[in-house]
Short mmCIF file of N, CA and C in Angstrom, two decimals:
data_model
loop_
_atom_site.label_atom_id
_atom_site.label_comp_id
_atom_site.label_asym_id
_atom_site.label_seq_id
_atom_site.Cartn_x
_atom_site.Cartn_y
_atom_site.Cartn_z
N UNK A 1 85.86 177.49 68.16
CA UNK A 1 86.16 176.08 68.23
C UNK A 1 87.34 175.83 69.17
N UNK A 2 88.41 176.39 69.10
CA UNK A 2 89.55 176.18 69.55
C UNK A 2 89.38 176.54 71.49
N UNK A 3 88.55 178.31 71.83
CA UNK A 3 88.29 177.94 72.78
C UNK A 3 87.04 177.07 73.30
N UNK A 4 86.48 176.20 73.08
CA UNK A 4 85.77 175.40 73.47
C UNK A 4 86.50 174.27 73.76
N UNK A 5 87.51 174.16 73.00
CA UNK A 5 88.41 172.58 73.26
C UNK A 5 89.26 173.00 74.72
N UNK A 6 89.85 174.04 74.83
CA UNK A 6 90.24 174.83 75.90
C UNK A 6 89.68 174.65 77.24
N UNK A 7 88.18 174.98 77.02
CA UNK A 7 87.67 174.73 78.10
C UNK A 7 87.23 173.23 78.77
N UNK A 8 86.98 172.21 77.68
CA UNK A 8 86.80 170.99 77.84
C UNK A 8 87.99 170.53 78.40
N UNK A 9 89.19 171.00 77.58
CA UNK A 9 90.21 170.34 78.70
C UNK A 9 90.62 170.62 79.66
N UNK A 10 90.28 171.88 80.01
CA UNK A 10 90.46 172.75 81.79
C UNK A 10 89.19 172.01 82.63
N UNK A 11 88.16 171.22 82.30
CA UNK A 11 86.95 170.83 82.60
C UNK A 11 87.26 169.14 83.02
N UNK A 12 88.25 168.83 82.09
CA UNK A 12 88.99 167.33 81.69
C UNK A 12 89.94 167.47 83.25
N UNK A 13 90.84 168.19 83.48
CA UNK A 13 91.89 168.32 84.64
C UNK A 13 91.47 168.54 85.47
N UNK A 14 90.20 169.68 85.98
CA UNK A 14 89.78 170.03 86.79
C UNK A 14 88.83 168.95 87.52
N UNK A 15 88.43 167.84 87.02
CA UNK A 15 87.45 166.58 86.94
C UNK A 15 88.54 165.53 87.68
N UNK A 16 89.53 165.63 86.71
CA UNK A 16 90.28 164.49 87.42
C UNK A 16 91.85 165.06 88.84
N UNK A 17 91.99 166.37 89.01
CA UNK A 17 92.09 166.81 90.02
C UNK A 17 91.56 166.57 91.14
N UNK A 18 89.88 166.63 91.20
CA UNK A 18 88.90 166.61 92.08
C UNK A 18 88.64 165.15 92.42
N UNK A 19 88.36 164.04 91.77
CA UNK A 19 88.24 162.76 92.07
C UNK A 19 89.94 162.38 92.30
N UNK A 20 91.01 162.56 91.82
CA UNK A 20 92.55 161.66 92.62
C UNK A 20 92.22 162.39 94.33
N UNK A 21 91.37 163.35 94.57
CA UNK A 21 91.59 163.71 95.65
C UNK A 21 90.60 163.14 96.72
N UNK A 22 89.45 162.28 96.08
CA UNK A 22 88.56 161.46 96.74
C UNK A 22 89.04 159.69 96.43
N UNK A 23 89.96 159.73 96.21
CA UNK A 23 90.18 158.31 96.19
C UNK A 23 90.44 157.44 97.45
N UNK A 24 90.56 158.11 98.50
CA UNK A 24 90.63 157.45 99.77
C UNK A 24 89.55 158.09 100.30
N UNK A 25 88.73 156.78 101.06
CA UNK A 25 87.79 156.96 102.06
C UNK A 25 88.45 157.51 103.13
N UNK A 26 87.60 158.82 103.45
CA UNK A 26 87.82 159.43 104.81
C UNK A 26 88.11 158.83 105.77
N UNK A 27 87.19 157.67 105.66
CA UNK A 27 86.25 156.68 106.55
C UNK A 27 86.79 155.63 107.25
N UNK A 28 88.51 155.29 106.15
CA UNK A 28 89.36 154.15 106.17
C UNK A 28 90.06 154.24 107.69
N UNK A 29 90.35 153.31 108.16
CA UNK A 29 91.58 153.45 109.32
C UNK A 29 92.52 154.07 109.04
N UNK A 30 93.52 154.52 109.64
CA UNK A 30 94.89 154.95 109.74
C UNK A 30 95.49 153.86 110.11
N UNK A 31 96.09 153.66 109.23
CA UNK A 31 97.34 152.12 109.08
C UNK A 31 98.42 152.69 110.03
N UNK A 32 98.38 153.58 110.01
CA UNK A 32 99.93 154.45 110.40
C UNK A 32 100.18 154.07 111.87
N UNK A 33 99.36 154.68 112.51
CA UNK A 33 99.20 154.02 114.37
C UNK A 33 98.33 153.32 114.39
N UNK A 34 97.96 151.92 113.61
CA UNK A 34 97.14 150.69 114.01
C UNK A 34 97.77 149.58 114.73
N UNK A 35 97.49 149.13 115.61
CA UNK A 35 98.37 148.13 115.80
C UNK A 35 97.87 146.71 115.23
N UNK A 36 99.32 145.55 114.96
CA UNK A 36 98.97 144.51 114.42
C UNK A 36 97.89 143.67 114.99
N UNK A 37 96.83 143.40 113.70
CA UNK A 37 95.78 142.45 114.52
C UNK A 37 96.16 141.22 113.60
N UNK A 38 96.21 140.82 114.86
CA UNK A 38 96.48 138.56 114.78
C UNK A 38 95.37 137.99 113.72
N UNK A 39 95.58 137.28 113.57
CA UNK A 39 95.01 136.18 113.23
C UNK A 39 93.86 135.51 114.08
N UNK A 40 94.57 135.42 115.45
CA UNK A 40 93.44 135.21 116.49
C UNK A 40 92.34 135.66 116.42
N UNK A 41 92.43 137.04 116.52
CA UNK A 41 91.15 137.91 116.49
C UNK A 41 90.43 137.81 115.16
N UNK A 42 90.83 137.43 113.76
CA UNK A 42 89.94 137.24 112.79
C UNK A 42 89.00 135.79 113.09
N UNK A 43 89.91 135.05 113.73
CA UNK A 43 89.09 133.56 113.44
C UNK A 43 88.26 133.96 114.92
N UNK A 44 88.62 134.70 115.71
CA UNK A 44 87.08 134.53 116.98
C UNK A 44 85.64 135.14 116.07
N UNK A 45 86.43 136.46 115.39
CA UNK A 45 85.43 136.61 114.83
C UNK A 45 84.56 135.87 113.79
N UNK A 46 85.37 134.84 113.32
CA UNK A 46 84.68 134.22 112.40
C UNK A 46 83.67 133.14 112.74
N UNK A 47 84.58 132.71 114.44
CA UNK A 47 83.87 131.63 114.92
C UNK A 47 82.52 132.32 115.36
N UNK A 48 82.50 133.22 115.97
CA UNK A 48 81.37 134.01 117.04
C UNK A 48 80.22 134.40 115.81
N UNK A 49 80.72 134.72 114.15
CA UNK A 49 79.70 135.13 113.26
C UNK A 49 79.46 134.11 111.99
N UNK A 50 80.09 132.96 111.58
CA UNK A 50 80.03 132.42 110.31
C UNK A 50 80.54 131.18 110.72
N UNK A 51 80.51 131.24 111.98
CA UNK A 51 80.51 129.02 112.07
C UNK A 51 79.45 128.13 112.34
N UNK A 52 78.47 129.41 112.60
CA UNK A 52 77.47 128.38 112.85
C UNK A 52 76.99 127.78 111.74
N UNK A 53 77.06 128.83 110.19
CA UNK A 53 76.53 128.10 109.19
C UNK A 53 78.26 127.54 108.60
N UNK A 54 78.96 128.15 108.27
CA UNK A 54 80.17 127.48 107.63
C UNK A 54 81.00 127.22 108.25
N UNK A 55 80.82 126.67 109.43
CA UNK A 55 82.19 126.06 109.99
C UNK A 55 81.69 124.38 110.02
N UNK A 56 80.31 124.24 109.56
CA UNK A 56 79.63 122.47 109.52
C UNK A 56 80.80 122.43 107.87
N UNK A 57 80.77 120.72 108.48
CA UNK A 57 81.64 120.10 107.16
C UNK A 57 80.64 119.90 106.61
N UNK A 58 80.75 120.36 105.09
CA UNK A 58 79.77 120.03 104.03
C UNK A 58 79.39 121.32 103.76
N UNK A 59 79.32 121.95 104.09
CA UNK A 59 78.78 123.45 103.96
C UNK A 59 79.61 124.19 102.98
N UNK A 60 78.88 124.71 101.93
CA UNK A 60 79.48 125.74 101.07
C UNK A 60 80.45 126.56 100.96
N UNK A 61 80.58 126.56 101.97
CA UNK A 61 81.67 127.93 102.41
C UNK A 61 82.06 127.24 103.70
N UNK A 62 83.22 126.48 104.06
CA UNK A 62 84.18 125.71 105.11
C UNK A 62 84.98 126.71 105.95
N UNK A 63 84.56 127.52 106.55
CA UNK A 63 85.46 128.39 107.04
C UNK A 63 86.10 128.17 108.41
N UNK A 64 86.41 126.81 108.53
CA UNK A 64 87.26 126.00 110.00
C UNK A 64 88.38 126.16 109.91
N UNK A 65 89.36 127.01 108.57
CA UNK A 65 90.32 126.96 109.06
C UNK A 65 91.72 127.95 108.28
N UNK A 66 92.44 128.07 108.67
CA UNK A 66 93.00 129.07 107.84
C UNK A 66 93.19 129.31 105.94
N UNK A 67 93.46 127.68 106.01
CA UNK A 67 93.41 127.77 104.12
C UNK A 67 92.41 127.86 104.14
N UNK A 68 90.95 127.78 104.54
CA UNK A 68 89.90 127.61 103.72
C UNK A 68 89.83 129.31 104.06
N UNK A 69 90.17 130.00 104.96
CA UNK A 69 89.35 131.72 104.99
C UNK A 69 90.52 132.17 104.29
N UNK A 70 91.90 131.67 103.87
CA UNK A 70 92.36 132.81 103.16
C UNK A 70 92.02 132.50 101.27
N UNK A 71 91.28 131.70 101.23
CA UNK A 71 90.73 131.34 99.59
C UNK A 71 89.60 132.61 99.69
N UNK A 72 89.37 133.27 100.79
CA UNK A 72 88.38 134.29 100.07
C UNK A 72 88.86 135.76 100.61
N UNK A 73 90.40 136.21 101.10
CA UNK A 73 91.34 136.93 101.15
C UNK A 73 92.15 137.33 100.12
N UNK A 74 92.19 138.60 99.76
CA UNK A 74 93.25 138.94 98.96
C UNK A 74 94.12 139.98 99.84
N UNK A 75 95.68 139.32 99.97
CA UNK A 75 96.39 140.11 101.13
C UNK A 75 96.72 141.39 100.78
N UNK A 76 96.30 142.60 101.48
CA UNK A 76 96.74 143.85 101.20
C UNK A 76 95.59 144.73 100.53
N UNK A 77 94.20 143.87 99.95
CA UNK A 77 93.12 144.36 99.24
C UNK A 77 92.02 143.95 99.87
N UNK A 78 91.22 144.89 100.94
CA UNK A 78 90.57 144.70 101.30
C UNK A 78 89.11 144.33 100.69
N UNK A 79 88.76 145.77 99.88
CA UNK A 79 88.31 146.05 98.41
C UNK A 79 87.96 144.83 97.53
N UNK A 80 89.19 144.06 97.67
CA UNK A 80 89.05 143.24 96.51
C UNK A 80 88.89 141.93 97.11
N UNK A 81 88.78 141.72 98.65
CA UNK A 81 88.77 140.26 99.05
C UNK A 81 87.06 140.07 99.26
N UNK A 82 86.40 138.44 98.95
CA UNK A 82 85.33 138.61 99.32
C UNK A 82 84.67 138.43 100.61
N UNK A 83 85.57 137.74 101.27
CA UNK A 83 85.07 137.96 102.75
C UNK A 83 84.92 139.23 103.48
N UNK A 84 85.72 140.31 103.42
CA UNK A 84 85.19 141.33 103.88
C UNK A 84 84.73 142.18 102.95
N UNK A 85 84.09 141.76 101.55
CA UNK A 85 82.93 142.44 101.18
C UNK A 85 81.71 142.13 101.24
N UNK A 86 81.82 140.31 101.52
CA UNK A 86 80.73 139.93 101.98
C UNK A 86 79.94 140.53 103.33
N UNK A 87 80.36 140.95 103.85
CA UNK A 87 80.67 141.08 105.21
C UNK A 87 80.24 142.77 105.58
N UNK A 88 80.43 143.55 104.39
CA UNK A 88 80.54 145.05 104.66
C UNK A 88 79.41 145.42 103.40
N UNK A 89 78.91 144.54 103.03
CA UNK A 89 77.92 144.65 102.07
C UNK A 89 78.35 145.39 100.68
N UNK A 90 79.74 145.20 100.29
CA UNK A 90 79.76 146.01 99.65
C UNK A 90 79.93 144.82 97.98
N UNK A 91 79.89 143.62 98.25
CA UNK A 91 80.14 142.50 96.81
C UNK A 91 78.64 142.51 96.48
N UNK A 92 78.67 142.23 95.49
CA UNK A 92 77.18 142.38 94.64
C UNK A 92 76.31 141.19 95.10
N UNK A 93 77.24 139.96 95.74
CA UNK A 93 76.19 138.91 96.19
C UNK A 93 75.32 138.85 97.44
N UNK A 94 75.07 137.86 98.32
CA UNK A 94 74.49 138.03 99.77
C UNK A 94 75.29 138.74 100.84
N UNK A 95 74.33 139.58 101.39
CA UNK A 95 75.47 140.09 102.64
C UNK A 95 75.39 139.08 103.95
N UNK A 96 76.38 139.10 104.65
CA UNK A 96 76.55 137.93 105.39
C UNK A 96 77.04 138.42 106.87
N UNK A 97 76.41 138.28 107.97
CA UNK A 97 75.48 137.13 107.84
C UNK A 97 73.90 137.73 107.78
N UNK A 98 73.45 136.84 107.13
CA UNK A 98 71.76 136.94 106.75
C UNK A 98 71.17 137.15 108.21
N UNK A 99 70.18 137.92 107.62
CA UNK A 99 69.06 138.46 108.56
C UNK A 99 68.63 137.06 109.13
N UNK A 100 68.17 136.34 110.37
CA UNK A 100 67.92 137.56 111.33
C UNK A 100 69.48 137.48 112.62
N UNK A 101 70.04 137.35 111.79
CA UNK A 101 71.94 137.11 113.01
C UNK A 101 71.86 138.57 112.94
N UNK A 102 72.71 139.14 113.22
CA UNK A 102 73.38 140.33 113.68
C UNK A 102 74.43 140.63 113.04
N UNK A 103 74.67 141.69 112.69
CA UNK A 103 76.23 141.87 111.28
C UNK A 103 76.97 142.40 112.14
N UNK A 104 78.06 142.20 111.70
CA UNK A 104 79.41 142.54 111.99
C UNK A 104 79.50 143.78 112.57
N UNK A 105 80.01 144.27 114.02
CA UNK A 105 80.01 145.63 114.20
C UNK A 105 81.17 146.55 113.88
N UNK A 106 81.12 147.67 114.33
CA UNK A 106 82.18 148.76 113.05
C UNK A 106 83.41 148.15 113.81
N UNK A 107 84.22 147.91 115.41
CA UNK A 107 85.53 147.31 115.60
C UNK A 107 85.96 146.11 114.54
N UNK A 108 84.96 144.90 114.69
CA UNK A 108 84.83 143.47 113.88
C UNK A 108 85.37 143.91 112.74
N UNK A 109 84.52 144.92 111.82
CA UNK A 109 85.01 145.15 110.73
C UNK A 109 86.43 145.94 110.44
N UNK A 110 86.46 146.77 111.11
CA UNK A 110 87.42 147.36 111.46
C UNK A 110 89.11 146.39 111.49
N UNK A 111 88.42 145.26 112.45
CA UNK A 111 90.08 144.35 112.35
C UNK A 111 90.39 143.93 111.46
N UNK A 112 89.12 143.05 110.76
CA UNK A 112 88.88 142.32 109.17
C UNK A 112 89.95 143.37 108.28
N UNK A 113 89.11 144.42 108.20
CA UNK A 113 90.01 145.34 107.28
C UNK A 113 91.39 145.45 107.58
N UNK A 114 92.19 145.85 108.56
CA UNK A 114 93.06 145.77 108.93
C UNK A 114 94.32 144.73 109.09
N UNK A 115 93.20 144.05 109.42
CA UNK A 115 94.08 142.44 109.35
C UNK A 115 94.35 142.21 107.94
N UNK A 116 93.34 142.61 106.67
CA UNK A 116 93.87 142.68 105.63
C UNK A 116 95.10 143.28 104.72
N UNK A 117 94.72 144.70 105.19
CA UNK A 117 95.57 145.65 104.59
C UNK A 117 97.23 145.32 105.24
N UNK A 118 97.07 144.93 106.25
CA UNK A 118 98.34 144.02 107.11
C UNK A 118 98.93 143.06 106.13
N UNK A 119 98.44 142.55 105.08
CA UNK A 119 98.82 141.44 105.16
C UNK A 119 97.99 139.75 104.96
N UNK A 120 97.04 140.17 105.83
CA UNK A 120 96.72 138.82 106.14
C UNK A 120 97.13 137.91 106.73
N UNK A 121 98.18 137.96 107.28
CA UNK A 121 98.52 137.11 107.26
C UNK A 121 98.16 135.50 108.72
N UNK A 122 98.12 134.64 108.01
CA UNK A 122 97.05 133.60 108.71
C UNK A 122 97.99 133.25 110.52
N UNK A 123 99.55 133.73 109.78
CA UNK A 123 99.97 133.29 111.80
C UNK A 123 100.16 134.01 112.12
N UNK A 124 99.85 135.27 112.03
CA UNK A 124 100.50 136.60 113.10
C UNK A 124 99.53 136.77 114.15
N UNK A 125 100.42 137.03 115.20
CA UNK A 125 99.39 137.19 116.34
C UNK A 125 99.08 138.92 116.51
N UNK A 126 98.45 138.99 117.49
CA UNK A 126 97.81 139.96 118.30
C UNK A 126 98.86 140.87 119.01
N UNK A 127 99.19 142.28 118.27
CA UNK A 127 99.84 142.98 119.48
C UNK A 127 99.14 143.86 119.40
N UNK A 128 97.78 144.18 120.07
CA UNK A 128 97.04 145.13 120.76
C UNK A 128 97.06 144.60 122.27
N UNK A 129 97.19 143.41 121.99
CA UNK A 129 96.60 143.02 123.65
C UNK A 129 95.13 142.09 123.52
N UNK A 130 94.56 142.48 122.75
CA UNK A 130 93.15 141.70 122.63
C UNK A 130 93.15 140.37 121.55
N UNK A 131 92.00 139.70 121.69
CA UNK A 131 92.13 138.29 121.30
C UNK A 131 90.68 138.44 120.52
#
């Protein structure tokens, strides 16, 4: 009895050893040498992918302007905001934008995320150089 509990709990540590060590996506950017992405560059992207349906007044989702895109931002949680899970398919609702537009490509997403984990923040500009 006693070694069986032994082993369950070497089984217990060894379990949660192995997952604290997958808790970051490989996959994620390096914050470390990213440079700051603006604000600019979220709203081209927003204009170029989600104004044609939500940037009309009346539309469900108003995304013309900074309060209305940071109501679906959570600053610093990418994870947890729904615009870029809408966006990365990863929120349980519609992925966006609907077939037959074209989704977001891996840079696009890439800033989204970034611009998040940044911060968010709605006036910072652009020091990459790009818009």
């Amino acid at each position: 009895m006693r070694k069986i509990l032994k082993t369950e709990i070497l089984h217990f540590i060894l379990l949660t050893v192995i997952s604290a060590g997958s808790l970051s996506c490989k996959h994620d950017p390096d914050i470390s040498t990213s440079p700051q992405i603006g604000f600019n560059e979220i709203k081209s992207i927003i204009n170029n992918k989600c104004s044609s349906c939500h940037g009309v007044a009346g539309s469900e989702l108003f995304l013309i302007d900074s309060v209305r895109i940071m109501e679906f931002v959570v600053p610093f949680q990418p994870n947890s905001s729904l615009l870029f899970n809408t966006v990365t398919n990863t929120y349980s609702g519609n992925f966006m934008p609907p077939s037959p537009e074209v989704p977001l490509n891996k840079e696009q997403r890439t800033k989204l995320y970034m611009w998040i984990i940044q911060g968010a923040n709605p006036k910072s500009i652009s020091l990459s150089g790009n818009s």
